[in-house]
mmCIF file of C-alpha atoms and ligand atoms in Angstrom:
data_model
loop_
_atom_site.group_PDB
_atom_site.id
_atom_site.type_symbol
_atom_site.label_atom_id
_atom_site.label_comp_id
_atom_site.label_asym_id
_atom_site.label_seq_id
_atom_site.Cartn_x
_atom_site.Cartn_y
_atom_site.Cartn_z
ATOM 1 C CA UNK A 1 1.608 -14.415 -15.401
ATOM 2 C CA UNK A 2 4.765 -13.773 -13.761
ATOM 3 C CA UNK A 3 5.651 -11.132 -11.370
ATOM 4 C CA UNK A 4 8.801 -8.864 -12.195
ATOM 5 C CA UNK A 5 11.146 -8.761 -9.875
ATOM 6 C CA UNK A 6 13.733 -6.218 -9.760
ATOM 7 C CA UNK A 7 17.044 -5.872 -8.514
ATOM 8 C CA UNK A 8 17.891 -2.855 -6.723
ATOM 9 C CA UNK A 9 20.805 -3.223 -4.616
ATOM 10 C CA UNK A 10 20.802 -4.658 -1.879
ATOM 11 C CA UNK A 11 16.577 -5.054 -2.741
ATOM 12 C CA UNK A 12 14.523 -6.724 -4.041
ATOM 13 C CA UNK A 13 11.205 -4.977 -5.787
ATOM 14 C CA UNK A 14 8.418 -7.072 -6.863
ATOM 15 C CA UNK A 15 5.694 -5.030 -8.858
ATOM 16 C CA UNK A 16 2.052 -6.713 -8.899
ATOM 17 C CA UNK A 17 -0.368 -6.834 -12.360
ATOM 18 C CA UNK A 18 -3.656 -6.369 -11.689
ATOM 19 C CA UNK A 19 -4.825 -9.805 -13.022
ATOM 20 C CA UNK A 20 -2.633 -11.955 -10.530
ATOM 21 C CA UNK A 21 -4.394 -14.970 -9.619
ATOM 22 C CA UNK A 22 -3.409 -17.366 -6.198
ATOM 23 C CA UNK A 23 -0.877 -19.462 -8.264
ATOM 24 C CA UNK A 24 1.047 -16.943 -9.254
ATOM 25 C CA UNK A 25 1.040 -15.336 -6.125
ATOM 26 C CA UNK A 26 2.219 -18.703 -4.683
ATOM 27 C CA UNK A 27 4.727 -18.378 -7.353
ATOM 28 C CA UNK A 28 5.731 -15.049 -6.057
ATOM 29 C CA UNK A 29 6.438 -16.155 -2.741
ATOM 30 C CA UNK A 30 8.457 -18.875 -3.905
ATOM 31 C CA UNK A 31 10.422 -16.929 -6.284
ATOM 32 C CA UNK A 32 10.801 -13.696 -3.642
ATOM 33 C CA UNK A 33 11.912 -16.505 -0.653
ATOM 34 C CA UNK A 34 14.612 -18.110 -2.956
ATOM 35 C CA UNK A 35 15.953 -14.742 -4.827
ATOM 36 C CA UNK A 36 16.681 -13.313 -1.106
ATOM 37 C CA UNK A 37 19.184 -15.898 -0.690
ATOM 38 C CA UNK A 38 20.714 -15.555 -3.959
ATOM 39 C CA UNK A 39 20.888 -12.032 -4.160
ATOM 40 C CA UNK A 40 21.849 -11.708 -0.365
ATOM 41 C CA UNK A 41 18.816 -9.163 -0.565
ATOM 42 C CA UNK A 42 18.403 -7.092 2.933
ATOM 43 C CA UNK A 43 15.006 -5.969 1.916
ATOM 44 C CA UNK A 44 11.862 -6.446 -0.073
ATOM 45 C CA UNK A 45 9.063 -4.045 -1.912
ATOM 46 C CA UNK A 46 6.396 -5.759 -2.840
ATOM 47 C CA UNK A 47 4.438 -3.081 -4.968
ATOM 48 C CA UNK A 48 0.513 -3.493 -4.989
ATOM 49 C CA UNK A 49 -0.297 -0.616 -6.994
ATOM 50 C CA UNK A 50 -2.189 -1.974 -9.938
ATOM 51 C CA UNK A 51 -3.545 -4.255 -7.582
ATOM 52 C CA UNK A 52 -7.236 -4.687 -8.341
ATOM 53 C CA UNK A 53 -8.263 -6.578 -5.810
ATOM 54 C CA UNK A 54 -6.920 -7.756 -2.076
ATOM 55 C CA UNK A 55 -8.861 -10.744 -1.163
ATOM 56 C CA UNK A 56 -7.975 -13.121 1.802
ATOM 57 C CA UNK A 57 -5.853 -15.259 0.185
ATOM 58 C CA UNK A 58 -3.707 -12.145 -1.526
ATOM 59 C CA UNK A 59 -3.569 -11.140 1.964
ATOM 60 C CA UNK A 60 -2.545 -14.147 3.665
ATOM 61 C CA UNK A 61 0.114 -14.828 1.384
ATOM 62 C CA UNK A 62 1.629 -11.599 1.457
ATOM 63 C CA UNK A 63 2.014 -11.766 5.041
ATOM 64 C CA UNK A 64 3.585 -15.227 4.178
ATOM 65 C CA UNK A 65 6.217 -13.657 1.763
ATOM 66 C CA UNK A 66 6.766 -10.874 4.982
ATOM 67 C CA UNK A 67 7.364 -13.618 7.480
ATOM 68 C CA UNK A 68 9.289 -15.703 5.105
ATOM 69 C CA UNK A 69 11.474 -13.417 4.047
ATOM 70 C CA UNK A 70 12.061 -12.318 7.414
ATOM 71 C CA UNK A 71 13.200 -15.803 8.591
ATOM 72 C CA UNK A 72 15.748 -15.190 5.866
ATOM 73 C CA UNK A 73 17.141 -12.153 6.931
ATOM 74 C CA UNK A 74 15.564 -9.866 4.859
ATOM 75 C CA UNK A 75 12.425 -7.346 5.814
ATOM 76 C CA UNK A 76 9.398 -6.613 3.529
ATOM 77 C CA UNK A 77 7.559 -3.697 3.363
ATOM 78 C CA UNK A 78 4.368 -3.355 0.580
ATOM 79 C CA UNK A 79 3.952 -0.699 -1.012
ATOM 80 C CA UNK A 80 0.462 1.004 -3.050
ATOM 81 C CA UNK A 81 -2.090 -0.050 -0.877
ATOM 82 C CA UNK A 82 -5.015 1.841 -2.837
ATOM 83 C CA UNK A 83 -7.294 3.465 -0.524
ATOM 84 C CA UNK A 84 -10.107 1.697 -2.105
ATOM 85 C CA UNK A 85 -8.774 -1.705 -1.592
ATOM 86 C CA UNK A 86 -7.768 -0.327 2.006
ATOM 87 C CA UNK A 87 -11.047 -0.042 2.405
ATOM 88 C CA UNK A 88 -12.594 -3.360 1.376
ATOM 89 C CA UNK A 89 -10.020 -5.016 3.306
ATOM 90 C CA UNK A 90 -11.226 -3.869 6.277
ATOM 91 C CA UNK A 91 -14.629 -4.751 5.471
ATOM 92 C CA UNK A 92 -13.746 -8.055 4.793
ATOM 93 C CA UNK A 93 -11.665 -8.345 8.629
ATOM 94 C CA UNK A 94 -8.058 -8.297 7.105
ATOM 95 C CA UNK A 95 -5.137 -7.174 9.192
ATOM 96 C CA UNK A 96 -1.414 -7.339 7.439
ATOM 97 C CA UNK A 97 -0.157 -8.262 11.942
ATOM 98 C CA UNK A 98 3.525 -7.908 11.461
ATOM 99 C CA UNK A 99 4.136 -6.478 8.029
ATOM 100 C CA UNK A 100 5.380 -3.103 6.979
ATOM 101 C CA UNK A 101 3.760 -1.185 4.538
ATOM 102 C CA UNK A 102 4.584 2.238 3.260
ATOM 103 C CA UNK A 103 2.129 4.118 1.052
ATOM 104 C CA UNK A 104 4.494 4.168 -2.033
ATOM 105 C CA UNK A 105 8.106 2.651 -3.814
ATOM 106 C CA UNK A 106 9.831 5.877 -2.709
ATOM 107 C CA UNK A 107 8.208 5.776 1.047
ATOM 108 C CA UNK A 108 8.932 1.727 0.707
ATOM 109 C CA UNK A 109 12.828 2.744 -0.554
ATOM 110 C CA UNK A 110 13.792 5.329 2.332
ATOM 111 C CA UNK A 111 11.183 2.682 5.191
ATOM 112 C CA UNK A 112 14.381 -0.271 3.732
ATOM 113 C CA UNK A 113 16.929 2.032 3.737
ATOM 114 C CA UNK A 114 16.505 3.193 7.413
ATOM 115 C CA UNK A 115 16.228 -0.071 8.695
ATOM 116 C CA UNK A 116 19.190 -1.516 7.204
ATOM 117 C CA UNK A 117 21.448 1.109 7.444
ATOM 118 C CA UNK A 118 23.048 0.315 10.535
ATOM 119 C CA UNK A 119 23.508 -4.012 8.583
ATOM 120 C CA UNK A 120 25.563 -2.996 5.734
ATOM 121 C CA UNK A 121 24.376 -3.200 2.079
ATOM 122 C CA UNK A 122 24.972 -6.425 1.686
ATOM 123 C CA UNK A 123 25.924 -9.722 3.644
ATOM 124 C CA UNK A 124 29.052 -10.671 2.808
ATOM 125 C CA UNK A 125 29.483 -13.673 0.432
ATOM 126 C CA UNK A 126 30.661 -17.304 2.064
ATOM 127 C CA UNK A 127 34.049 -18.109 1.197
ATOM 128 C CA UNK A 128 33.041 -21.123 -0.529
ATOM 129 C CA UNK A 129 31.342 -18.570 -3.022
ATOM 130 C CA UNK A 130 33.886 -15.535 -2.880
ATOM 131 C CA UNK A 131 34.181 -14.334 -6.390
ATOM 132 C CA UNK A 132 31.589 -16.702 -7.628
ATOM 133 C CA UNK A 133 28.617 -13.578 -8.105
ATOM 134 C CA UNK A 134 29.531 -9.806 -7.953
ATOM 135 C CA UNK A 135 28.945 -7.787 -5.350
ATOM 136 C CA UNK A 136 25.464 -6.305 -5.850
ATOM 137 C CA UNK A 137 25.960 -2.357 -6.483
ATOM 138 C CA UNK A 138 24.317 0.182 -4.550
ATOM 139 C CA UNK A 139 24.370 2.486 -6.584
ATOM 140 C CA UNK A 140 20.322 2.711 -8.797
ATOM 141 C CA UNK A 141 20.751 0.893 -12.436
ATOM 142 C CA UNK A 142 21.028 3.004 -15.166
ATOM 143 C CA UNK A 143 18.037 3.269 -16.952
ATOM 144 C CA UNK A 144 15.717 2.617 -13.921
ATOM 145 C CA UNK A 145 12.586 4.556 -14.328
ATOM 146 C CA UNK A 146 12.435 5.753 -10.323
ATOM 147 C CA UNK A 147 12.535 9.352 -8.903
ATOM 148 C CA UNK A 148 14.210 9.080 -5.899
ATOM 149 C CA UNK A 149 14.513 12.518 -4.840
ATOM 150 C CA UNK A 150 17.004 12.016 -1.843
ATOM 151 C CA UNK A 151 20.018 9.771 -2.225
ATOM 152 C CA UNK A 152 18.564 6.132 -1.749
ATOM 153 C CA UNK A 153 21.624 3.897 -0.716
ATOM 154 C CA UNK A 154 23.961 5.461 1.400
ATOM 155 C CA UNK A 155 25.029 3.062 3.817
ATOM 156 C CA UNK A 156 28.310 2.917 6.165
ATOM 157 C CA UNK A 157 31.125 0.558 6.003
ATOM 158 C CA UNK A 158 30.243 -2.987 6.735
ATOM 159 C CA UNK A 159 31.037 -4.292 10.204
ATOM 160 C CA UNK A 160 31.970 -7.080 10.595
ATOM 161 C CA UNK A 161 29.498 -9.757 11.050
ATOM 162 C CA UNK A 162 29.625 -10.577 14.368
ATOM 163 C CA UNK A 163 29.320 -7.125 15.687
ATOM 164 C CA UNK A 164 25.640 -6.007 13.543
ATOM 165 C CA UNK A 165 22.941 -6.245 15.691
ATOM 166 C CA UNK A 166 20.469 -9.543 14.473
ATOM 167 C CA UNK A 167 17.848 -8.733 12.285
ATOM 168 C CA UNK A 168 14.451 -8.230 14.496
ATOM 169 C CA UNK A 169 11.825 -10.517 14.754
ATOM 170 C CA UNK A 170 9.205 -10.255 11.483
ATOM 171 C CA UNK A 171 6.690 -9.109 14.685
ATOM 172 C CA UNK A 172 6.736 -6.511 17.054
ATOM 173 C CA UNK A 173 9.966 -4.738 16.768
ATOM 174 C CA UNK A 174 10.201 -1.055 16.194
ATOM 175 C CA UNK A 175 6.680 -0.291 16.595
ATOM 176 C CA UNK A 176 7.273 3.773 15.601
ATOM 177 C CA UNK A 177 8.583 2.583 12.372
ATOM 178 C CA UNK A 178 6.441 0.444 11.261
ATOM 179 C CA UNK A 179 2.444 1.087 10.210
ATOM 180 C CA UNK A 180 0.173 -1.475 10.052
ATOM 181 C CA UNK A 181 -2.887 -0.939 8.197
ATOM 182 C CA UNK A 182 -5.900 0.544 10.215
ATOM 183 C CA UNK B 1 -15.785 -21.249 -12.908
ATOM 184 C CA UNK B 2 -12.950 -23.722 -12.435
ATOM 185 C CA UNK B 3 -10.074 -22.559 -11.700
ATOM 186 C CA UNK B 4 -7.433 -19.676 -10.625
ATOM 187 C CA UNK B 5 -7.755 -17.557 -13.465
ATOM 188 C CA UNK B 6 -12.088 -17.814 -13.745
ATOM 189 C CA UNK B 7 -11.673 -16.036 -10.405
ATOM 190 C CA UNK B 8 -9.862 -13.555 -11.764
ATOM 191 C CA UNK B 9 -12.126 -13.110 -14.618
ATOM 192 C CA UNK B 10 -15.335 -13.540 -12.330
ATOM 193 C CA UNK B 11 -14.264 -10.484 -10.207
ATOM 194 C CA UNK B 12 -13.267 -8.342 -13.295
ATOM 195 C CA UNK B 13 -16.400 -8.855 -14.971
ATOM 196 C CA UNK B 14 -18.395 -7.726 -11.782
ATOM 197 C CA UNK B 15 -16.068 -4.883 -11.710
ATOM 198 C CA UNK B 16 -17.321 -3.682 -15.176
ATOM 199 C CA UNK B 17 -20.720 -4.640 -14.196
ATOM 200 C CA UNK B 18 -21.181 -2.970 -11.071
ATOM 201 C CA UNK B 19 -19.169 0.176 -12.937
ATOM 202 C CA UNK B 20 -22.179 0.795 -15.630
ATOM 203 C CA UNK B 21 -24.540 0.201 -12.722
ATOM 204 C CA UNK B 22 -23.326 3.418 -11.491
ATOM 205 C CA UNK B 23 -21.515 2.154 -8.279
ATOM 206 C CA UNK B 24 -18.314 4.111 -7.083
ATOM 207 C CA UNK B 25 -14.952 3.209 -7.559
ATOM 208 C CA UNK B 26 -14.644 2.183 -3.710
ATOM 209 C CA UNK B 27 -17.877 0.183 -4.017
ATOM 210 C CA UNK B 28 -15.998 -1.487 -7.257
ATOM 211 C CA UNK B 29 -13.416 -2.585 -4.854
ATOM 212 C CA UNK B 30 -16.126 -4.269 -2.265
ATOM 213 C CA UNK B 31 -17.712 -5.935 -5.050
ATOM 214 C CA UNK B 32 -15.208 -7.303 -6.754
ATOM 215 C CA UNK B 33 -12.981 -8.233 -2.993
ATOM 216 C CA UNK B 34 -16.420 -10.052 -2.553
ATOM 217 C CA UNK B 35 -16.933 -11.970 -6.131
ATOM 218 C CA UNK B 36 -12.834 -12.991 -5.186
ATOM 219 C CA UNK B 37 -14.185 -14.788 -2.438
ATOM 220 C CA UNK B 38 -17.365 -16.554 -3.676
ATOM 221 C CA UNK B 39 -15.462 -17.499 -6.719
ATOM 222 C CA UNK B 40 -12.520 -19.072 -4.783
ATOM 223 C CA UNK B 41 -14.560 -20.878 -2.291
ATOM 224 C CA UNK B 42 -16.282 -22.612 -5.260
ATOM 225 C CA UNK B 43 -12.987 -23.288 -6.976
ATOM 226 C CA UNK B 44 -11.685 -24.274 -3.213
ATOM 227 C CA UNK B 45 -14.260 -26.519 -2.287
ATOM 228 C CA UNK B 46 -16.885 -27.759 -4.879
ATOM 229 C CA UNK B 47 -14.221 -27.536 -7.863
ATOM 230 C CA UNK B 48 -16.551 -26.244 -9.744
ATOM 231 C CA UNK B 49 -19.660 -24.159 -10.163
ATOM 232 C CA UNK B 50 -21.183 -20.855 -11.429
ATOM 233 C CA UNK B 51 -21.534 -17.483 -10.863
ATOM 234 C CA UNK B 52 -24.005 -15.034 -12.170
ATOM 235 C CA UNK B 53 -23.997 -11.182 -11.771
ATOM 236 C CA UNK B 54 -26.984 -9.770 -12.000
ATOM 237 C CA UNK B 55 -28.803 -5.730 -11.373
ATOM 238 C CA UNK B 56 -31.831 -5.922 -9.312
ATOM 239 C CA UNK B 57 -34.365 -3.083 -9.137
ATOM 240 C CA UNK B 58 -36.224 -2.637 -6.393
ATOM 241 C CA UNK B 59 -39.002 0.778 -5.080
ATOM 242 C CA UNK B 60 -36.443 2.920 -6.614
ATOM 243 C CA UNK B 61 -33.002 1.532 -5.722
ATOM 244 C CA UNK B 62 -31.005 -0.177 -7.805
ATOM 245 C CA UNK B 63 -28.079 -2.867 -7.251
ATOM 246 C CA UNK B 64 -25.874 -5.823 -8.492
ATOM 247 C CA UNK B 65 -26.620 -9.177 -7.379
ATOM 248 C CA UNK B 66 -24.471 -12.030 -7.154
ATOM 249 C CA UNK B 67 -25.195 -15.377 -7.111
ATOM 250 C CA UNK B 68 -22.378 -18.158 -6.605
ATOM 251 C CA UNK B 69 -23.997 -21.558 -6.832
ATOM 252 C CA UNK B 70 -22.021 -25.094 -6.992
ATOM 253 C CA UNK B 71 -23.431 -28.759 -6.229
ATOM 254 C CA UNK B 72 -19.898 -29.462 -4.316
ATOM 255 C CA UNK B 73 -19.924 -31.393 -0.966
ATOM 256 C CA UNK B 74 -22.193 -28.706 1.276
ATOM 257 C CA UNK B 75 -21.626 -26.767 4.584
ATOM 258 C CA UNK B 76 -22.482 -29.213 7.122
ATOM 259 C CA UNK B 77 -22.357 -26.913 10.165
ATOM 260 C CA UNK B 78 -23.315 -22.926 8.663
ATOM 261 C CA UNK B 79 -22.785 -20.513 11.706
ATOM 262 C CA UNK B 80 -19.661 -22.387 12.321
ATOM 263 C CA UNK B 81 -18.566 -21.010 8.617
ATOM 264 C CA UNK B 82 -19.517 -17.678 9.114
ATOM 265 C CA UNK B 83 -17.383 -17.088 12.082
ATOM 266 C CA UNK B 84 -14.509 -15.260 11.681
ATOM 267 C CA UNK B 85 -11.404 -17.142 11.394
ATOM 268 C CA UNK B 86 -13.298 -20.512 10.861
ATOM 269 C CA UNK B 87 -11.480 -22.193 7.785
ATOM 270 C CA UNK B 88 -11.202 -25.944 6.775
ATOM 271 C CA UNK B 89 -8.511 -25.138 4.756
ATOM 272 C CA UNK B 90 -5.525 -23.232 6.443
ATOM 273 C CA UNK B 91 -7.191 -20.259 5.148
ATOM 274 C CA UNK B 92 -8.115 -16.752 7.096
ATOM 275 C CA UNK B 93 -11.520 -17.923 7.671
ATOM 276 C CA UNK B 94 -12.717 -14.239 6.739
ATOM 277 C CA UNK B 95 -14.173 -15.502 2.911
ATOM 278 C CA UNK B 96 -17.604 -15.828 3.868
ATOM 279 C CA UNK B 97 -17.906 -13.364 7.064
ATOM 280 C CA UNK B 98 -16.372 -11.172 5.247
ATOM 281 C CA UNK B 99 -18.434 -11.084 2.257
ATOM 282 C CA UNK B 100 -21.439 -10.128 4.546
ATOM 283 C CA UNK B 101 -19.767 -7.261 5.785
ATOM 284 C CA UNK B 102 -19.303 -6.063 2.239
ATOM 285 C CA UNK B 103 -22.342 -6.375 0.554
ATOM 286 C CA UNK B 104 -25.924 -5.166 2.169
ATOM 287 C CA UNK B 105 -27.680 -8.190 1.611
ATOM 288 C CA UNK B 106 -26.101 -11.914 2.276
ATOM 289 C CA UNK B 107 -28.038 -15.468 2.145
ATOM 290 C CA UNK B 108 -26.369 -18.684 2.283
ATOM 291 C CA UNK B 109 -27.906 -22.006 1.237
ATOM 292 C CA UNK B 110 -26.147 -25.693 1.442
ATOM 293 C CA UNK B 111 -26.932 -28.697 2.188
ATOM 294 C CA UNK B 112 -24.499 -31.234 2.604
ATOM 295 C CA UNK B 113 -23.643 -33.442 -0.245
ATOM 296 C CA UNK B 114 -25.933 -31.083 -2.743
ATOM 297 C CA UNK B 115 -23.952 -27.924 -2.879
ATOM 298 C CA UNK B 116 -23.844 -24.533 -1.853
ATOM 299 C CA UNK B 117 -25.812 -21.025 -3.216
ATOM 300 C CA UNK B 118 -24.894 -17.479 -2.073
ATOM 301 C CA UNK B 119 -26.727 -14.575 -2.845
ATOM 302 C CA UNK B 120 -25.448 -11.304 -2.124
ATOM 303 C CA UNK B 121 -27.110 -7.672 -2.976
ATOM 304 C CA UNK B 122 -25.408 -4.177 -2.465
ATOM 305 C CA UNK B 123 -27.029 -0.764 -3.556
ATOM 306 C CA UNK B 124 -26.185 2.012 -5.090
ATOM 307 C CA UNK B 125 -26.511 4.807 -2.606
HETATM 308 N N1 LIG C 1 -18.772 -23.335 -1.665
HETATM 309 C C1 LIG C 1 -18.429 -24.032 -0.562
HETATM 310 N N2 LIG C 1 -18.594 -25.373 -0.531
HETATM 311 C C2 LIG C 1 -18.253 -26.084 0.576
HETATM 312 N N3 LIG C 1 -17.718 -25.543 1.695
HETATM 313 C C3 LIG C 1 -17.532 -24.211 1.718
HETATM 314 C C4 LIG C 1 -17.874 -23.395 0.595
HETATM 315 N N4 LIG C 1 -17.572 -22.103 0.914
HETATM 316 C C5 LIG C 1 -17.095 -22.129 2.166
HETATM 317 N N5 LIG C 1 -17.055 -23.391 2.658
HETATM 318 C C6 LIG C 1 -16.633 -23.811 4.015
HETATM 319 O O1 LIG C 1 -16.727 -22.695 4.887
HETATM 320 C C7 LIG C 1 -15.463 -22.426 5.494
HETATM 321 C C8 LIG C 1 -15.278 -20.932 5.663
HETATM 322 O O2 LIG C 1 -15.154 -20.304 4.393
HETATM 323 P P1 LIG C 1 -14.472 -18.889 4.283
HETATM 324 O O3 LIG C 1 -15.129 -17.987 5.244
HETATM 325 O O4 LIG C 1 -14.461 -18.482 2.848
HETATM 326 O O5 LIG C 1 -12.994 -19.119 4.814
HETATM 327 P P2 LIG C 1 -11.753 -19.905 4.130
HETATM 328 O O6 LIG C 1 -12.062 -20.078 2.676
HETATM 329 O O7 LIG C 1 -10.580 -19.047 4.399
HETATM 330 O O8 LIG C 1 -11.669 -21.222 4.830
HETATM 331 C C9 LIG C 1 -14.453 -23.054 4.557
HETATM 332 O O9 LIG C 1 -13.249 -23.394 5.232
HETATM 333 C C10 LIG C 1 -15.194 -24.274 4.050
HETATM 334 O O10 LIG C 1 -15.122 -25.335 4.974
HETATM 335 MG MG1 LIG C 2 -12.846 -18.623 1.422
#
């Protein structure tokens, strides 16, 4: 079963089916790790909603997808965390150490937005590639089924690229804006 | 159970199991969280094997009992595997502690080159 992935701008949002089993979460991560670079994505949801279960190996490799994504310049935050599953998960030991959750897409949306507001929406595209894929638009796709209540993508001018601060570190940065599990 | 997908199936059915039972929906969670683990650790390790949900009555209480048997290569060394964090595999080492801390009742038997049973109990409150 494969896991629709959504662009959204300058995101990326990945929503879950219940009956995901460990290859296609593998799949996932693959998928997520290579659509960052071709979409120049700053950010990813993964949405865990429908998410039955959160076992240790669901766990592990979304903190994979997190770190990976993060070593290619783009932040994840997971979304839907149901409190029952919250709950087992601690029973079974799990921490998500280092990844970002928010407790829905819209919490997950404006959690992205802050943190790369001050990066620009998008990187720009190597000259080798100029013209070669669009631009991604900021602005929500027609048609997409999401109440955001507040405007979700306004974000300043780009600077230029030497002057944006680097990304921080998948770990530790930013500790008030960032919630790990309990 | 063989594969990826039986342990999907494996922990759905124990969800619908464990729902006519009576067990809440948070209890659903531990149950199934735990049948996710059995079931990959058999898939993991032996390659195959079985599991078999059960209820169990017992002076008044009732519960779901879980067996998850295989004749894979064993646990040599058992404390060692129910440490937290131990894994042979890269993995979070939190399978089998884990699955203690989620159900009441946890027994482990292997022997090395015969296979591997785990029983696990939880009651309905
Ligand atoms: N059914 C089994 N057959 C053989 N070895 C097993 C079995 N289940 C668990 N083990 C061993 O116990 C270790 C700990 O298991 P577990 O707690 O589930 O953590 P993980 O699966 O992440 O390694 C495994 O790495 C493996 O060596
Ligand atoms: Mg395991």
């Amino acid at each position: 079963m494969d896991v629709p992935v959504l662009k959204q701008g300058p995101f990326l949002i990945a929503t879950i089916q219940a009956a995901l089993n460990d290859a296609d979460l593998n799949k996932l991560r693959r998928s997520l790790v290579e659509q960052v670079g071709r979409h120049r994505s700053r950010g990813v949801i993964v949405d865990v909603t429908s998410l039955d279960v959160l076992d240790s190996f669901a766990a592990r490799t979304l903190r994979d997808i997190a770190h990976m994504t993060g070593f290619r310049g783009a932040e994840t935050v997971i979304v839907g965390i149901h409190p029952d599953l919250a709950f087992a998960m601690v029973q079974l030991g799990l921490t998500l150490e280092g990844v970002a959750t928010a407790l829905d897409l819209e919490e997950g949306l404006a959690y992205l937005n802050e943190r790369t507001r001050r990066l620009g929406a998008t990187r720009p595209l190597p000259s080798t590639r100029a013209g070669a894929g669009r631009p991604a638009s900021v602005a929500p796709r027609p048609g997409w089924p999401l109440a955001v209540t507040r405007p979700p993508f306004v974000l300043p001018r780009e600077e230029p690229r030497e002057r944006r601060r680097a990304k921080p570190a998948p770990e530790g940065a930013d500790p008030e804006t960032r919630r790990d599990l309990p | 159970m063989r594969s990826d997908a039986d342990v999907v199936i494996a922990r759905q059915r124990g969800r619908e199991i464990a729902s006519l039972l009576g067990f809440s929906a948070s209890d659903l969670a531990l149950i199934a969280t735990a049948i996710s683990e059995l079931a990959r650790n058999i898939v993991l390790y032996a390659g195959s094997g079985e599991i078999e949900i059960g209820h169990v009555e017992q002076m008044e209480r009732r519960g779901i009992e879980i067996v998850a048997r295989d004749q894979g290569p064993g646990i040599r060394n058992i404390p060692q595997a129910m440490r937290d964090g131990f894994s042979t595999s890269g993995g979070l080492g939190l399978g089998l502690p884990g699955v203690k801390r989620l159900m009441d009742e946890f027994e482990i038997e292997s022997r090395p080159g015969r296979g591997t049973t785990v029983t696990v109990r939880r009651w309905t409150r």
